[in-house]
PDB file of C-alpha atoms in Angstrom:
ATOM      1  CA  MET A   1      10.506  32.374 -11.089  1.00 59.00           C
ATOM      2  CA  ALA A   2       9.857  30.775 -14.483  1.00 71.00           C
ATOM      3  CA  LEU A   3      11.345  27.339 -14.939  1.00 81.00           C
ATOM      4  CA  THR A   4      13.482  26.523 -17.930  1.00 88.00           C
ATOM      5  CA  VAL A   5      12.843  23.423 -20.005  1.00 91.00           C
ATOM      6  CA  HIS A   6      15.943  21.953 -18.378  1.00 89.00           C
ATOM      7  CA  ASP A   7      14.509  22.586 -14.900  1.00 89.00           C
ATOM      8  CA  VAL A   8      11.239  20.898 -15.835  1.00 93.00           C
ATOM      9  CA  ASP A   9      13.112  17.943 -17.303  1.00 92.00           C
ATOM     10  CA  ARG A  10      15.159  17.575 -14.112  1.00 91.00           C
ATOM     11  CA  PHE A  11      11.976  17.461 -12.056  1.00 95.00           C
ATOM     12  CA  GLU A  12      10.220  14.994 -14.369  1.00 96.00           C
ATOM     13  CA  ALA A  13      13.240  12.707 -14.208  1.00 95.00           C
ATOM     14  CA  SER A  14      12.754  12.588 -10.430  1.00 96.00           C
ATOM     15  CA  ARG A  15       8.964  12.262 -10.484  1.00 97.00           C
ATOM     16  CA  PRO A  16       8.754   8.413 -10.470  1.00 96.00           C
ATOM     17  CA  ARG A  17      11.063   8.187  -7.453  1.00 97.00           C
ATOM     18  CA  LEU A  18       9.250  11.023  -5.650  1.00 98.00           C
ATOM     19  CA  GLU A  19       5.865   9.385  -6.221  1.00 98.00           C
ATOM     20  CA  ALA A  20       7.162   6.034  -4.962  1.00 97.00           C
ATOM     21  CA  ILE A  21       8.575   7.649  -1.809  1.00 98.00           C
ATOM     22  CA  ALA A  22       5.389   9.629  -1.168  1.00 98.00           C
ATOM     23  CA  TYR A  23       3.165   6.571  -1.618  1.00 98.00           C
ATOM     24  CA  ARG A  24       5.169   4.556   0.892  1.00 97.00           C
ATOM     25  CA  LEU A  25       5.103   7.435   3.351  1.00 97.00           C
ATOM     26  CA  LEU A  26       1.403   8.244   3.027  1.00 96.00           C
ATOM     27  CA  GLY A  27      -0.214   4.941   2.030  1.00 95.00           C
ATOM     28  CA  SER A  28      -2.356   6.839  -0.471  1.00 95.00           C
ATOM     29  CA  ALA A  29      -1.731   7.269  -4.189  1.00 96.00           C
ATOM     30  CA  ALA A  30      -3.986  10.320  -4.351  1.00 94.00           C
ATOM     31  CA  GLU A  31      -2.202  12.039  -1.464  1.00 95.00           C
ATOM     32  CA  ALA A  32       1.163  11.047  -2.936  1.00 97.00           C
ATOM     33  CA  GLU A  33       0.274  12.741  -6.221  1.00 97.00           C
ATOM     34  CA  ASP A  34      -0.752  15.886  -4.339  1.00 97.00           C
ATOM     35  CA  ALA A  35       2.529  15.915  -2.393  1.00 97.00           C
ATOM     36  CA  VAL A  36       4.575  15.546  -5.578  1.00 98.00           C
ATOM     37  CA  GLN A  37       2.607  18.338  -7.251  1.00 97.00           C
ATOM     38  CA  GLU A  38       3.227  20.611  -4.250  1.00 98.00           C
ATOM     39  CA  THR A  39       6.931  19.720  -4.498  1.00 98.00           C
ATOM     40  CA  PHE A  40       6.870  20.838  -8.130  1.00 96.00           C
ATOM     41  CA  LEU A  41       5.325  24.166  -7.114  1.00 95.00           C
ATOM     42  CA  ARG A  42       8.106  24.640  -4.559  1.00 96.00           C
ATOM     43  CA  TRP A  43      10.642  23.786  -7.269  1.00 95.00           C
ATOM     44  CA  GLN A  44       9.001  26.295  -9.557  1.00 93.00           C
ATOM     45  CA  ALA A  45       9.333  29.037  -6.935  1.00 91.00           C
ATOM     46  CA  ALA A  46      12.937  28.182  -6.025  1.00 91.00           C
ATOM     47  CA  ASP A  47      16.154  29.661  -7.346  1.00 90.00           C
ATOM     48  CA  THR A  48      17.021  26.433  -9.114  1.00 88.00           C
ATOM     49  CA  GLY A  49      20.352  27.786 -10.319  1.00 86.00           C
ATOM     50  CA  ARG A  50      21.594  27.651  -6.735  1.00 90.00           C
ATOM     51  CA  VAL A  51      20.442  24.071  -6.129  1.00 90.00           C
ATOM     52  CA  GLU A  52      23.558  21.923  -6.361  1.00 89.00           C
ATOM     53  CA  VAL A  53      21.888  18.510  -6.146  1.00 91.00           C
ATOM     54  CA  PRO A  54      18.281  18.654  -7.396  1.00 92.00           C
ATOM     55  CA  GLU A  55      17.489  15.088  -6.325  1.00 93.00           C
ATOM     56  CA  ALA A  56      18.476  15.801  -2.719  1.00 94.00           C
ATOM     57  CA  TRP A  57      16.606  19.128  -2.682  1.00 96.00           C
ATOM     58  CA  LEU A  58      13.429  17.601  -4.093  1.00 97.00           C
ATOM     59  CA  THR A  59      13.571  14.620  -1.741  1.00 97.00           C
ATOM     60  CA  LYS A  60      13.961  16.884   1.288  1.00 97.00           C
ATOM     61  CA  VAL A  61      11.028  19.083   0.256  1.00 97.00           C
ATOM     62  CA  LEU A  62       8.802  16.095  -0.542  1.00 98.00           C
ATOM     63  CA  THR A  63       9.654  14.216   2.648  1.00 98.00           C
ATOM     64  CA  ASN A  64       8.900  17.195   4.854  1.00 96.00           C
ATOM     65  CA  LEU A  65       5.604  17.791   3.052  1.00 97.00           C
ATOM     66  CA  CYS A  66       4.720  14.157   3.698  1.00 97.00           C
ATOM     67  CA  LEU A  67       5.707  14.451   7.364  1.00 95.00           C
ATOM     68  CA  ASN A  68       3.323  17.379   7.747  1.00 94.00           C
ATOM     69  CA  GLN A  69       0.642  15.352   5.989  1.00 92.00           C
ATOM     70  CA  LEU A  70       1.225  12.349   8.257  1.00 92.00           C
ATOM     71  CA  THR A  71       0.852  14.501  11.348  1.00 86.00           C
ATOM     72  CA  SER A  72      -2.521  15.843  10.214  1.00 84.00           C
ATOM     73  CA  ALA A  73      -3.570  12.425   8.888  1.00 77.00           C
ATOM     74  CA  ARG A  74      -3.255  10.925  12.371  1.00 75.00           C
ATOM     75  CA  ALA A  75      -5.879  13.341  13.643  1.00 69.00           C
ATOM     76  CA  ARG A  76      -8.175  12.620  10.680  1.00 75.00           C
ATOM     77  CA  ARG A  77      -7.896   8.862  11.120  1.00 77.00           C
ATOM     78  CA  GLU A  78      -9.122   9.130  14.676  1.00 75.00           C
ATOM     79  CA  THR A  79     -12.502  10.048  13.220  1.00 80.00           C
ATOM     80  CA  TYR A  80     -12.303   7.656  10.248  1.00 85.00           C
ATOM     81  CA  VAL A  81     -15.275   5.304  10.034  1.00 86.00           C
ATOM     82  CA  GLY A  82     -14.108   1.762  10.755  1.00 87.00           C
ATOM     83  CA  GLN A  83     -10.672   0.363   9.959  1.00 90.00           C
ATOM     84  CA  TRP A  84      -8.202   2.463   7.925  1.00 93.00           C
ATOM     85  CA  LEU A  85      -6.164   0.568   5.332  1.00 96.00           C
ATOM     86  CA  PRO A  86      -3.764   1.850   2.658  1.00 96.00           C
ATOM     87  CA  GLU A  87      -4.750   2.340  -0.957  1.00 97.00           C
ATOM     88  CA  PRO A  88      -3.796  -0.824  -2.900  1.00 98.00           C
ATOM     89  CA  LEU A  89      -1.825  -0.606  -6.141  1.00 98.00           C
ATOM     90  CA  LEU A  90      -2.075  -3.321  -8.776  1.00 96.00           C
ATOM     91  CA  ALA A  91       0.933  -4.949 -10.424  1.00 93.00           C
ATOM     92  CA  GLY A  92       2.611  -2.725 -12.980  1.00 93.00           C
ATOM     93  CA  ASP A  93       1.615   0.559 -11.368  1.00 96.00           C
ATOM     94  CA  PRO A  94       4.719   2.795 -11.587  1.00 95.00           C
ATOM     95  CA  MET A  95       4.026   4.257  -8.149  1.00 96.00           C
ATOM     96  CA  LEU A  96       5.093   0.936  -6.638  1.00 96.00           C
ATOM     97  CA  GLY A  97       8.644   2.012  -7.406  1.00 94.00           C
ATOM     98  CA  PRO A  98      11.768  -0.157  -7.362  1.00 91.00           C
ATOM     99  CA  ALA A  99      11.401  -3.893  -6.731  1.00 88.00           C
ATOM    100  CA  ASP A 100      14.966  -5.115  -7.281  1.00 89.00           C
ATOM    101  CA  THR A 101      15.594  -6.340  -3.743  1.00 88.00           C
ATOM    102  CA  ALA A 102      13.580  -8.190  -1.123  1.00 85.00           C
ATOM    103  CA  GLU A 103      13.693  -5.083   1.066  1.00 87.00           C
ATOM    104  CA  GLN A 104      12.256  -2.896  -1.686  1.00 90.00           C
ATOM    105  CA  ARG A 105       9.477  -5.352  -2.425  1.00 90.00           C
ATOM    106  CA  GLU A 106       8.611  -5.765   1.217  1.00 90.00           C
ATOM    107  CA  SER A 107       8.561  -2.015   1.877  1.00 92.00           C
ATOM    108  CA  VAL A 108       5.587  -1.600  -0.450  1.00 94.00           C
ATOM    109  CA  SER A 109       3.752  -4.786   0.543  1.00 94.00           C
ATOM    110  CA  TYR A 110       0.252  -4.233   1.840  1.00 95.00           C
ATOM    111  CA  ALA A 111       1.146  -5.840   5.169  1.00 93.00           C
ATOM    112  CA  VAL A 112       4.126  -3.541   5.759  1.00 94.00           C
ATOM    113  CA  LEU A 113       2.264  -0.410   4.632  1.00 95.00           C
ATOM    114  CA  THR A 114      -0.356  -1.273   7.232  1.00 94.00           C
ATOM    115  CA  LEU A 115       2.307  -1.818   9.894  1.00 93.00           C
ATOM    116  CA  LEU A 116       3.969   1.509   9.047  1.00 94.00           C
ATOM    117  CA  GLU A 117       0.846   3.223  10.379  1.00 91.00           C
ATOM    118  CA  ARG A 118       2.044   2.283  13.864  1.00 90.00           C
ATOM    119  CA  LEU A 119       5.300   4.212  13.469  1.00 94.00           C
ATOM    120  CA  SER A 120       5.858   7.867  14.219  1.00 94.00           C
ATOM    121  CA  PRO A 121       6.212  10.106  11.126  1.00 95.00           C
ATOM    122  CA  ASN A 122       9.987  10.318  11.620  1.00 96.00           C
ATOM    123  CA  GLU A 123      10.320   6.551  12.058  1.00 97.00           C
ATOM    124  CA  ARG A 124       8.293   5.980   8.918  1.00 97.00           C
ATOM    125  CA  ALA A 125      10.378   8.441   6.893  1.00 97.00           C
ATOM    126  CA  VAL A 126      13.708   6.990   8.012  1.00 98.00           C
ATOM    127  CA  TYR A 127      12.512   3.428   7.396  1.00 97.00           C
ATOM    128  CA  VAL A 128      11.238   4.188   3.887  1.00 97.00           C
ATOM    129  CA  LEU A 129      14.264   6.197   2.779  1.00 97.00           C
ATOM    130  CA  ARG A 130      16.734   3.646   4.100  1.00 97.00           C
ATOM    131  CA  GLU A 131      14.966   0.319   3.486  1.00 94.00           C
ATOM    132  CA  ALA A 132      13.281   1.035   0.161  1.00 94.00           C
ATOM    133  CA  PHE A 133      15.592   3.578  -1.445  1.00 96.00           C
ATOM    134  CA  ASP A 134      18.933   2.791   0.222  1.00 95.00           C
ATOM    135  CA  TYR A 135      19.663   6.380   1.222  1.00 97.00           C
ATOM    136  CA  PRO A 136      22.742   6.559   3.464  1.00 97.00           C
ATOM    137  CA  HIS A 137      22.072   7.768   6.990  1.00 98.00           C
ATOM    138  CA  ARG A 138      24.148  10.870   6.309  1.00 97.00           C
ATOM    139  CA  GLU A 139      21.688  11.978   3.615  1.00 96.00           C
ATOM    140  CA  ILE A 140      18.645  10.956   5.655  1.00 97.00           C
ATOM    141  CA  ALA A 141      19.968  13.061   8.525  1.00 97.00           C
ATOM    142  CA  GLU A 142      20.243  16.079   6.222  1.00 95.00           C
ATOM    143  CA  ILE A 143      16.745  15.531   4.838  1.00 96.00           C
ATOM    144  CA  LEU A 144      15.148  15.276   8.290  1.00 96.00           C
ATOM    145  CA  ASP A 145      17.464  17.675  10.142  1.00 95.00           C
ATOM    146  CA  LEU A 146      18.753  14.918  12.424  1.00 95.00           C
ATOM    147  CA  THR A 147      22.173  13.708  13.420  1.00 97.00           C
ATOM    148  CA  GLU A 148      23.470  10.663  11.593  1.00 97.00           C
ATOM    149  CA  ALA A 149      23.494   8.701  14.861  1.00 98.00           C
ATOM    150  CA  ALA A 150      19.848   9.615  15.496  1.00 98.00           C
ATOM    151  CA  SER A 151      18.905   8.435  12.011  1.00 98.00           C
ATOM    152  CA  GLN A 152      20.566   5.083  12.648  1.00 98.00           C
ATOM    153  CA  GLN A 153      18.814   4.669  15.997  1.00 98.00           C
ATOM    154  CA  ILE A 154      15.421   5.574  14.542  1.00 98.00           C
ATOM    155  CA  PHE A 155      15.916   3.117  11.673  1.00 97.00           C
ATOM    156  CA  HIS A 156      16.816   0.206  13.951  1.00 97.00           C
ATOM    157  CA  ARG A 157      13.800   0.961  16.142  1.00 96.00           C
ATOM    158  CA  ALA A 158      11.443   1.212  13.165  1.00 96.00           C
ATOM    159  CA  ARG A 159      12.817  -1.936  11.558  1.00 93.00           C
ATOM    160  CA  LYS A 160      12.330  -3.835  14.814  1.00 93.00           C
ATOM    161  CA  HIS A 161       8.695  -2.691  15.065  1.00 91.00           C
ATOM    162  CA  VAL A 162       8.008  -3.817  11.494  1.00 91.00           C
ATOM    163  CA  ALA A 163       9.791  -7.155  11.957  1.00 88.00           C
ATOM    164  CA  GLU A 164       7.787  -7.865  15.109  1.00 84.00           C
ATOM    165  CA  GLY A 165       4.566  -7.343  13.188  1.00 77.00           C
ATOM    166  CA  ARG A 166       5.077  -9.928  10.470  1.00 70.00           C
ATOM    167  CA  ALA A 167       7.148 -12.817   9.165  1.00 62.00           C
ATOM    168  CA  ARG A 168       8.817 -12.199   5.808  1.00 60.00           C
ATOM    169  CA  THR A 169       7.796 -14.667   3.112  1.00 68.00           C
ATOM    170  CA  GLU A 170       8.895 -14.359  -0.494  1.00 66.00           C
ATOM    171  CA  ILE A 171       6.599 -16.069  -3.011  1.00 71.00           C
ATOM    172  CA  ASP A 172       6.688 -15.912  -6.781  1.00 75.00           C
ATOM    173  CA  GLU A 173       3.746 -14.936  -8.971  1.00 75.00           C
ATOM    174  CA  SER A 174       2.789 -18.492  -9.916  1.00 82.00           C
ATOM    175  CA  ALA A 175       2.776 -19.561  -6.267  1.00 82.00           C
ATOM    176  CA  ALA A 176       0.709 -16.507  -5.376  1.00 79.00           C
ATOM    177  CA  ARG A 177      -1.866 -17.381  -8.022  1.00 84.00           C
ATOM    178  CA  ARG A 178      -2.077 -20.957  -6.790  1.00 89.00           C
ATOM    179  CA  ILE A 179      -2.644 -19.768  -3.219  1.00 89.00           C
ATOM    180  CA  VAL A 180      -5.441 -17.412  -4.275  1.00 90.00           C
ATOM    181  CA  GLU A 181      -7.077 -20.110  -6.405  1.00 93.00           C
ATOM    182  CA  GLU A 182      -6.981 -22.541  -3.480  1.00 95.00           C
ATOM    183  CA  PHE A 183      -8.495 -19.908  -1.232  1.00 96.00           C
ATOM    184  CA  LEU A 184     -11.298 -19.094  -3.674  1.00 95.00           C
ATOM    185  CA  ALA A 185     -12.102 -22.765  -4.186  1.00 95.00           C
ATOM    186  CA  ALA A 186     -12.369 -23.196  -0.431  1.00 95.00           C
ATOM    187  CA  ALA A 187     -14.325 -19.960   0.083  1.00 94.00           C
ATOM    188  CA  THR A 188     -16.924 -20.916  -2.531  1.00 92.00           C
ATOM    189  CA  SER A 189     -17.248 -24.539  -1.419  1.00 92.00           C
ATOM    190  CA  GLY A 190     -19.879 -23.620   1.143  1.00 89.00           C
ATOM    191  CA  ARG A 191     -17.857 -25.398   3.834  1.00 92.00           C
ATOM    192  CA  THR A 192     -15.743 -23.957   6.623  1.00 95.00           C
ATOM    193  CA  GLU A 193     -13.217 -26.771   7.073  1.00 95.00           C
ATOM    194  CA  PRO A 194     -11.303 -26.312   3.770  1.00 94.00           C
ATOM    195  CA  LEU A 195     -10.799 -22.644   4.632  1.00 96.00           C
ATOM    196  CA  VAL A 196      -9.590 -23.345   8.147  1.00 97.00           C
ATOM    197  CA  ARG A 197      -6.904 -25.654   6.751  1.00 96.00           C
ATOM    198  CA  LEU A 198      -5.489 -22.802   4.636  1.00 96.00           C
ATOM    199  CA  LEU A 199      -5.258 -20.342   7.537  1.00 96.00           C
ATOM    200  CA  THR A 200      -2.858 -19.830  10.409  1.00 94.00           C
ATOM    201  CA  GLN A 201      -4.411 -20.262  13.841  1.00 95.00           C
ATOM    202  CA  ASP A 202      -4.085 -16.516  14.550  1.00 95.00           C
ATOM    203  CA  ALA A 203      -5.369 -15.379  11.142  1.00 96.00           C
ATOM    204  CA  VAL A 204      -7.149 -12.007  10.926  1.00 96.00           C
ATOM    205  CA  ALA A 205      -9.509 -10.376   8.441  1.00 97.00           C
ATOM    206  CA  ILE A 206      -9.751  -6.580   8.230  1.00 96.00           C
ATOM    207  CA  GLY A 207     -11.894  -4.467   5.911  1.00 96.00           C
ATOM    208  CA  ASP A 208     -11.925  -0.778   5.000  1.00 96.00           C
ATOM    209  CA  GLY A 209     -15.203   0.607   3.691  1.00 95.00           C
ATOM    210  CA  GLY A 210     -14.575   4.190   4.729  1.00 92.00           C
ATOM    211  CA  GLY A 211     -18.180   4.509   5.858  1.00 90.00           C
ATOM    212  CA  LYS A 212     -19.274   4.317   2.217  1.00 90.00           C
ATOM    213  CA  VAL A 213     -19.412   0.534   1.856  1.00 89.00           C
ATOM    214  CA  PRO A 214     -20.493  -1.852   4.633  1.00 85.00           C
ATOM    215  CA  ALA A 215     -17.464  -3.142   6.534  1.00 85.00           C
ATOM    216  CA  ARG A 216     -17.044  -4.535  10.026  1.00 83.00           C
ATOM    217  CA  THR A 217     -15.464  -1.969  12.375  1.00 82.00           C
ATOM    218  CA  LYS A 218     -13.517  -4.674  14.249  1.00 89.00           C
ATOM    219  CA  ALA A 219     -11.252  -7.319  12.762  1.00 93.00           C
ATOM    220  CA  PHE A 220     -12.193 -10.998  12.695  1.00 96.00           C
ATOM    221  CA  GLU A 221      -9.595 -12.941  14.669  1.00 97.00           C
ATOM    222  CA  GLY A 222      -8.734 -16.631  14.708  1.00 97.00           C
ATOM    223  CA  ALA A 223      -8.888 -19.230  11.944  1.00 97.00           C
ATOM    224  CA  LEU A 224     -12.454 -20.364  12.606  1.00 97.00           C
ATOM    225  CA  ALA A 225     -13.911 -16.847  12.837  1.00 97.00           C
ATOM    226  CA  VAL A 226     -12.097 -15.748   9.677  1.00 97.00           C
ATOM    227  CA  ALA A 227     -13.138 -18.902   7.792  1.00 97.00           C
ATOM    228  CA  LYS A 228     -16.801 -18.417   8.697  1.00 96.00           C
ATOM    229  CA  PHE A 229     -16.622 -14.780   7.591  1.00 95.00           C
ATOM    230  CA  MET A 230     -15.021 -15.640   4.259  1.00 95.00           C
ATOM    231  CA  ARG A 231     -17.506 -18.440   3.614  1.00 94.00           C
ATOM    232  CA  GLY A 232     -20.356 -15.989   4.181  1.00 91.00           C
ATOM    233  CA  LEU A 233     -18.683 -13.269   2.121  1.00 91.00           C
ATOM    234  CA  PHE A 234     -18.555 -15.456  -0.985  1.00 89.00           C
ATOM    235  CA  LYS A 235     -21.971 -17.036  -0.505  1.00 86.00           C
ATOM    236  CA  PRO A 236     -24.343 -15.998  -3.349  1.00 81.00           C
ATOM    237  CA  GLY A 237     -27.523 -14.096  -2.540  1.00 80.00           C
ATOM    238  CA  LYS A 238     -29.967 -11.601  -4.007  1.00 83.00           C
ATOM    239  CA  ALA A 239     -29.347  -9.133  -1.189  1.00 80.00           C
ATOM    240  CA  LYS A 240     -25.644  -9.010  -2.089  1.00 80.00           C
ATOM    241  CA  ARG A 241     -26.396  -8.538  -5.786  1.00 83.00           C
ATOM    242  CA  ASP A 242     -28.736  -5.683  -4.938  1.00 82.00           C
ATOM    243  CA  LEU A 243     -26.157  -4.135  -2.619  1.00 82.00           C
ATOM    244  CA  VAL A 244     -23.346  -4.019  -5.191  1.00 84.00           C
ATOM    245  CA  GLY A 245     -25.578  -3.563  -8.223  1.00 84.00           C
ATOM    246  CA  GLY A 246     -24.938  -6.828 -10.034  1.00 87.00           C
ATOM    247  CA  SER A 247     -22.790  -9.960 -10.130  1.00 88.00           C
ATOM    248  CA  PRO A 248     -19.100  -9.045  -9.788  1.00 92.00           C
ATOM    249  CA  GLU A 249     -16.276 -10.837 -11.556  1.00 94.00           C
ATOM    250  CA  ILE A 250     -13.466 -12.288  -9.463  1.00 95.00           C
ATOM    251  CA  HIS A 251      -9.907 -12.082 -10.769  1.00 95.00           C
ATOM    252  CA  VAL A 252      -6.669 -13.445  -9.368  1.00 93.00           C
ATOM    253  CA  ALA A 253      -4.091 -10.678  -9.367  1.00 92.00           C
ATOM    254  CA  THR A 254      -1.092  -9.158  -7.632  1.00 92.00           C
ATOM    255  CA  ALA A 255      -1.389  -6.031  -5.515  1.00 95.00           C
ATOM    256  CA  ASN A 256       1.552  -4.365  -3.788  1.00 95.00           C
ATOM    257  CA  GLY A 257       3.688  -7.319  -4.780  1.00 92.00           C
ATOM    258  CA  GLY A 258       1.512  -9.916  -3.062  1.00 92.00           C
ATOM    259  CA  PRO A 259      -1.369 -12.244  -3.938  1.00 94.00           C
ATOM    260  CA  ALA A 260      -4.749 -10.567  -4.231  1.00 96.00           C
ATOM    261  CA  VAL A 261      -8.339 -11.008  -5.302  1.00 96.00           C
ATOM    262  CA  VAL A 262      -9.705  -8.175  -7.452  1.00 97.00           C
ATOM    263  CA  VAL A 263     -13.478  -7.767  -7.567  1.00 96.00           C
ATOM    264  CA  VAL A 264     -14.746  -6.014 -10.700  1.00 96.00           C
ATOM    265  CA  LEU A 265     -18.240  -4.880 -11.657  1.00 95.00           C
ATOM    266  CA  ASP A 266     -18.900  -3.326 -15.086  1.00 94.00           C
ATOM    267  CA  GLY A 267     -15.212  -2.509 -15.502  1.00 94.00           C
ATOM    268  CA  ARG A 268     -14.962  -0.821 -12.091  1.00 96.00           C
ATOM    269  CA  VAL A 269     -12.826  -2.250  -9.301  1.00 97.00           C
ATOM    270  CA  ILE A 270     -15.096  -2.436  -6.259  1.00 96.00           C
ATOM    271  CA  GLY A 271     -12.801  -4.384  -3.999  1.00 96.00           C
ATOM    272  CA  VAL A 272      -9.221  -5.590  -3.587  1.00 98.00           C
ATOM    273  CA  LEU A 273      -8.563  -8.381  -1.105  1.00 97.00           C
ATOM    274  CA  CYS A 274      -4.866  -8.677  -0.226  1.00 96.00           C
ATOM    275  CA  LEU A 275      -3.620 -11.934   1.276  1.00 96.00           C
ATOM    276  CA  GLU A 276      -0.655 -12.124   3.626  1.00 93.00           C
ATOM    277  CA  VAL A 277       0.916 -15.536   3.173  1.00 91.00           C
ATOM    278  CA  THR A 278       3.400 -17.151   5.557  1.00 87.00           C
ATOM    279  CA  ALA A 279       5.044 -20.557   5.671  1.00 83.00           C
ATOM    280  CA  ASP A 280       2.234 -21.701   7.973  1.00 87.00           C
ATOM    281  CA  GLY A 281      -0.636 -20.506   5.798  1.00 91.00           C
ATOM    282  CA  ILE A 282      -2.647 -17.371   5.114  1.00 94.00           C
ATOM    283  CA  ALA A 283      -2.130 -15.072   8.104  1.00 93.00           C
ATOM    284  CA  ALA A 284      -4.241 -12.091   7.091  1.00 95.00           C
ATOM    285  CA  PHE A 285      -6.869 -10.809   4.683  1.00 97.00           C
ATOM    286  CA  ARG A 286      -6.979  -7.044   4.194  1.00 97.00           C
ATOM    287  CA  SER A 287      -9.842  -5.892   1.993  1.00 97.00           C
ATOM    288  CA  GLN A 288     -10.131  -2.413   0.535  1.00 97.00           C
ATOM    289  CA  ALA A 289     -13.658  -1.488  -0.531  1.00 96.00           C
ATOM    290  CA  ASN A 290     -13.668   2.284   0.012  1.00 96.00           C
ATOM    291  CA  PRO A 291     -14.424   3.598  -3.504  1.00 96.00           C
ATOM    292  CA  ASP A 292     -12.234   6.664  -2.912  1.00 95.00           C
ATOM    293  CA  LYS A 293      -9.235   4.355  -2.541  1.00 97.00           C
ATOM    294  CA  LEU A 294      -9.988   2.287  -5.641  1.00 98.00           C
ATOM    295  CA  GLU A 295     -10.085   4.976  -8.325  1.00 97.00           C
ATOM    296  CA  ARG A 296      -6.462   4.492  -9.361  1.00 97.00           C
ATOM    297  CA  ALA A 297      -6.876   0.709  -9.343  1.00 98.00           C
ATOM    298  CA  THR A 298      -9.877   1.073 -11.663  1.00 98.00           C
ATOM    299  CA  GLU A 299      -7.911   3.314 -14.050  1.00 96.00           C
ATOM    300  CA  HIS A 300      -5.013   0.865 -14.062  1.00 96.00           C
ATOM    301  CA  TRP A 301      -7.369  -2.084 -14.549  1.00 96.00           C
ATOM    302  CA  ALA A 302      -8.966  -0.454 -17.587  1.00 95.00           C
ATOM    303  CA  ALA A 303      -5.568   0.167 -19.180  1.00 94.00           C
ATOM    304  CA  THR A 304      -4.138  -3.339 -18.748  1.00 92.00           C
ATOM    305  CA  ASP A 305      -4.827  -6.864 -19.969  1.00 89.00           C
ATOM    306  CA  HIS A 306      -6.096  -8.896 -17.036  1.00 85.00           C
ATOM    307  CA  GLY A 307      -7.531 -11.965 -18.742  1.00 86.00           C
ATOM    308  CA  GLU A 308     -10.739 -13.784 -18.019  1.00 89.00           C
ATOM    309  CA  PRO A 309     -12.251 -13.784 -14.526  1.00 90.00           C
ATOM    310  CA  LEU A 310     -11.772 -16.889 -12.415  1.00 88.00           C
ATOM    311  CA  LEU A 311     -15.424 -16.828 -11.448  1.00 84.00           C
ATOM    312  CA  THR A 312     -18.514 -14.648 -11.082  1.00 82.00           C
ATOM    313  CA  ILE A 313     -20.139 -14.429  -7.669  1.00 76.00           C
ATOM    314  CA  PHE A 314     -23.492 -13.540  -6.148  1.00 67.00           C
TER     315      PHE A 314
END
């Protein structure tokens, strides 16, 4: 059935929200775009004149498409090379969605997106719809074909799992920049002790290379192990220059609402290192180096003003 201009306009008005929901559910901007496009095709084939509330209809279709995708993604990730981490989004990317409340900001943080991987598809969907988009449980129940009581129970369970995995810490952009600058100064000092002082005792470092870029398959655990790894990572050397094809520029940035280091070579983002900061120090480093998961970051980087690099390494 051919869509009218009005039908197309109604869908486009919902697109930003649909993309933000899909990204939180899937942890991948590319997969989120595909899910939203498939939702549009379903909208195109529907009898839109009989749809009373387009937003609710579109959200239900999108969410169920994402649930199917999550189910198949679990099987694919069992064969994924090394650690799997979400696709990072740089500050200003519209797919990050609403950031008016602490709950909305936290729901798209890199730490929480990583924790959401531990939830079942239904738990993830309920958590995202309720925590990030404030859908009432009545509507969530209709979207997922649950009872309202079941939706509430699932949400409380999911929220507990997420809360157990991290300590919420709100920091402003200037504080985030200062933390990253302190980290980089310590990491490039050639000494381990300054790094250890910035870390929590149970700090971890995780990297995702997707089998395309060298990355350790197991996480580094403990302040000393993480500090030694970071010191070595930022140590200059010809072998590293040859590996990446030059001397990358290091920028201080914000990714998924938190402090990050963006590594750029010839205008291409080749790495995003997200820092999880708590009141006790830096608790985690999550580095994304899989080139397939950095295409959108590179496009966004090229279209924005990011200032001069803090330093050039290797």
